Amino acid sequence: MLSNAVKRSLASPACRRAIASSTAVIIGKPAARGISSRLAASDGLLLSQIQTGTPSRSAFLSTAAAAAASEAAPKATHQPKDPSKAPASPETPFAPTPDRKYKYFQNVEITPGGVAIVRFDNPDKKVNTLSFALMHEAQSLWNDDIHSDHSIKSVVFTSAKESGFIAGADIFDIQRVQDKSQLVPVIEQALNFFLRMKSKGVPLVAAIHGPALGGGLEWAMWCDYRICTDSPSTKMGLPEVKLGLLPGFGGTQNLPALVGVQAGLDMMLTGKDVRADKAKKMGLVDLVVAPQSLEKVAIETAEGLAAGTVKKSRPKKKSLVNRIIEDTPPGQYVMWNKVKQMVDKNSGGHYPAPYAIVDCVKFGLANPGDAKFKHEREEFAKLAATKESDALIGIFDGMNQMKKPSVTADPLSVKKVAVMGAGLMGAGIAQVTAEKGYQVLLKDRDDASLGRGISYMTDNWDKKLKRKRMTKYQHNINSSRVVPLSDQTESWKRHFAGADLVIEAVFENLELKRKIVQQVEEVTPDHCVFATNTSAIPIADIAAPGEEVKRPENIVGMHYFSPVPSMPLLEIIPHAGTSGEALSTAFAVGTKQGKTCVVVKDVPGFYVNRCLGPILVEFCALVKEGVPLDKLDKAMKNFGMPVGPATLIDEVGVDVASKVATYLASADLGVRMTGGDLSLMTNMVDKGWLGRKSKQGFFTYSGKKDKKLGPEVEAYLNDFTSGNVSNLGEVDIQDRIASRLINEAAKCLEDEIIENPVAGDIGLVFGIGFAPFKGGPFRYLDSVGVSSYVDRMNGFADQLGGQFEPCQLLKDYAASGKKFHG
């Protein structure tokens, strides 16, 4: 009821772009029709996708520290440690031996042709990362084994790990530096190492398989030649912007020099990665080979470069149009103006990193000497000290902590997943499940409904294939994993007999859902877990023992957000009788599907939608006072929300928002759902003003982007407000709406609806787009001070009523001076 429409709204083109974009700015691929069209930027905004291309959480924060995300993280506690005080990653003690002189590298191998092969190999991690310790050891390796050895004619850098080249710098090294200005000499030392490598005067070749991200790609760009494999796992990018940082090892200078200013800015401002074919086309790599040929070809290329039989890599030749844009004063003037417009538009001015990246590129073009690298590292240190970077790194760290449920039971070994219902939700669930290697049974009542679900998945895969985000082979494999079934399929019961997990995604009707439980239990094995995708019905009601339900311990909620392939959040909701095995199984499957899973107590609205309820009420209150709709929307967008409340309700559907607010008002939230006149929305429903879907809601819609406040709505609002016009300031609007949301989040923590502040932050950032640069509601409270925020709420409570009274947990934290993080 509540969430399906909220989910659809948050995933609407306008809203999803806004949520997604909070950290990255898309400059877009220029067209070839003059300067203005070449610089025309995409309207798309990136954060989620909290990423471009895939919906997985790594996209949101696949940064220089992406590698660390793959490591098992400590379980979150009620008081998670401040990331800035995070302990060092556990590392095994290292004692050099003749067979292994270095911890982070295998011994240097020198071929008969004089090629030194340097293989990255961190024994403590599944992937290689550039830590301070690795960089220090690299200097020793270079000085002791390579620099003075005149028999070495060229050098190949590669990885001994199948998992990839280098996944980036170790973000936790940066966190542990309290005074961020101390990063400047650390980065300078690394730059001096790269310059010393170059000073030997022999060809340097990077042989890349798997991810080369952040510092990994920067290392490769210091080389003279880059070879990568055509493996789907091979990707290159500089995603530091997603953590509020910039490439610090020369990346802002070396990337534009290789691929051009526009293409370089596109990669750095979006943080997106590129695959092998595009990397070759844009000049980022010189050669693409099969994985099994990589090292052999790299050695041959290094020998050829040293002998002069292989041509040296050169920056990609610019087209005439690009030369006009990037290399002439008039073109540069237009280019930088357009870039600033796009950064302003897509970041909302909330994120300093995109501006710093642009500044570093401009500075480097004007100052071709070593000063450009000095400027870059100084800007890096400044960004590392910002609250925005701290918030984004906090989200990244929180995602690591959310990787495992607190329950200790082992999950089932799931091979076959059945999805009941082939509508938008069910088909989306089936799609992400098949993509991750599960066998999928997709069932609906008739072949027509089933066909629409299959078409939805096929269309999405066709789009990925067209955009080269998927190979034809992968497309075929995914399709082959899905078995379509309907009530008319005589064998459907036999297929379900092998299911380990069933995910139900049918209409919000308790009787129907319990009937489906009965049908499933009759044909599935005793171990099979039953997950319901309900957005409002209590899980306990669905699982209540009775004639329809015989295995209540196997029932759990898996609340997806729509469209499932794009939205990264999944709420896992156990009822009181859910077994630990069922809970851990749902969590494991959701994580493998690419979702960030938050375990939530079985209460009305669960977590995300429960927090939205008080916002709807406060919106009605502010409208009643006479605050104009455009002023409300603008205030909350300036706060950092993806869209304003009036637009959100129109996208959700006024009818659904009204039903949501009424439902929660009659639930267990008490005074927290009072203070506003909900007839604002119920009267609109009676008039047929249902929002965008009816082309009339708070705004009148005549196209995808064309909306305005129509005369009928103006007259209605004038009557509703009795002609009142409020001059309430923007900060007051922001604090009244945000405090209702934040207080409800804190109340959820107090009532143990969520497990810890980390879950609360992740849930609202990924669920409703709570400003990522603020880090989520609990990090935001830490930054502004719980005591001052409680004082602010108490002032509202004295003036406006008990709906603003801070919950007891906030009062306790205010009195003690405690923080939620650290």
Short mmCIF file of C-alpha atoms in Angstrom, two decimals, residues 102 104-108 118-119 136-147 157 193:
data_model
loop_
_atom_site.label_atom_id
_atom_site.label_comp_id
_atom_site.label_asym_id
_atom_site.label_seq_id
_atom_site.Cartn_x
_atom_site.Cartn_y
_atom_site.Cartn_z
CA TYR A 102 58.02 -8.48 0.24
CA TYR A 104 52.55 -6.95 -0.81
CA PHE A 105 54.50 -8.15 -3.86
CA GLN A 106 55.77 -11.43 -5.13
CA ASN A 107 59.51 -11.52 -5.77
CA VAL A 108 60.48 -9.59 -8.88
CA VAL A 118 56.30 -6.85 -10.65
CA ARG A 119 53.23 -8.70 -9.33
CA HIS A 136 56.34 2.27 1.31
CA GLU A 137 57.26 -1.28 0.36
CA ALA A 138 57.01 -0.44 -3.35
CA GLN A 139 59.72 2.18 -2.91
CA SER A 140 61.99 -0.39 -1.26
CA LEU A 141 61.31 -2.94 -3.99
CA TRP A 142 62.05 -0.42 -6.74
CA ASN A 143 65.25 0.86 -5.16
CA ASP A 144 66.61 -2.54 -4.15
CA ASP A 145 65.61 -4.72 -7.10
CA ILE A 146 65.05 -2.55 -10.15
CA HIS A 147 66.34 1.01 -10.29
CA PHE A 157 53.24 -4.28 -13.47
CA PHE A 193 57.99 7.37 -6.20
#
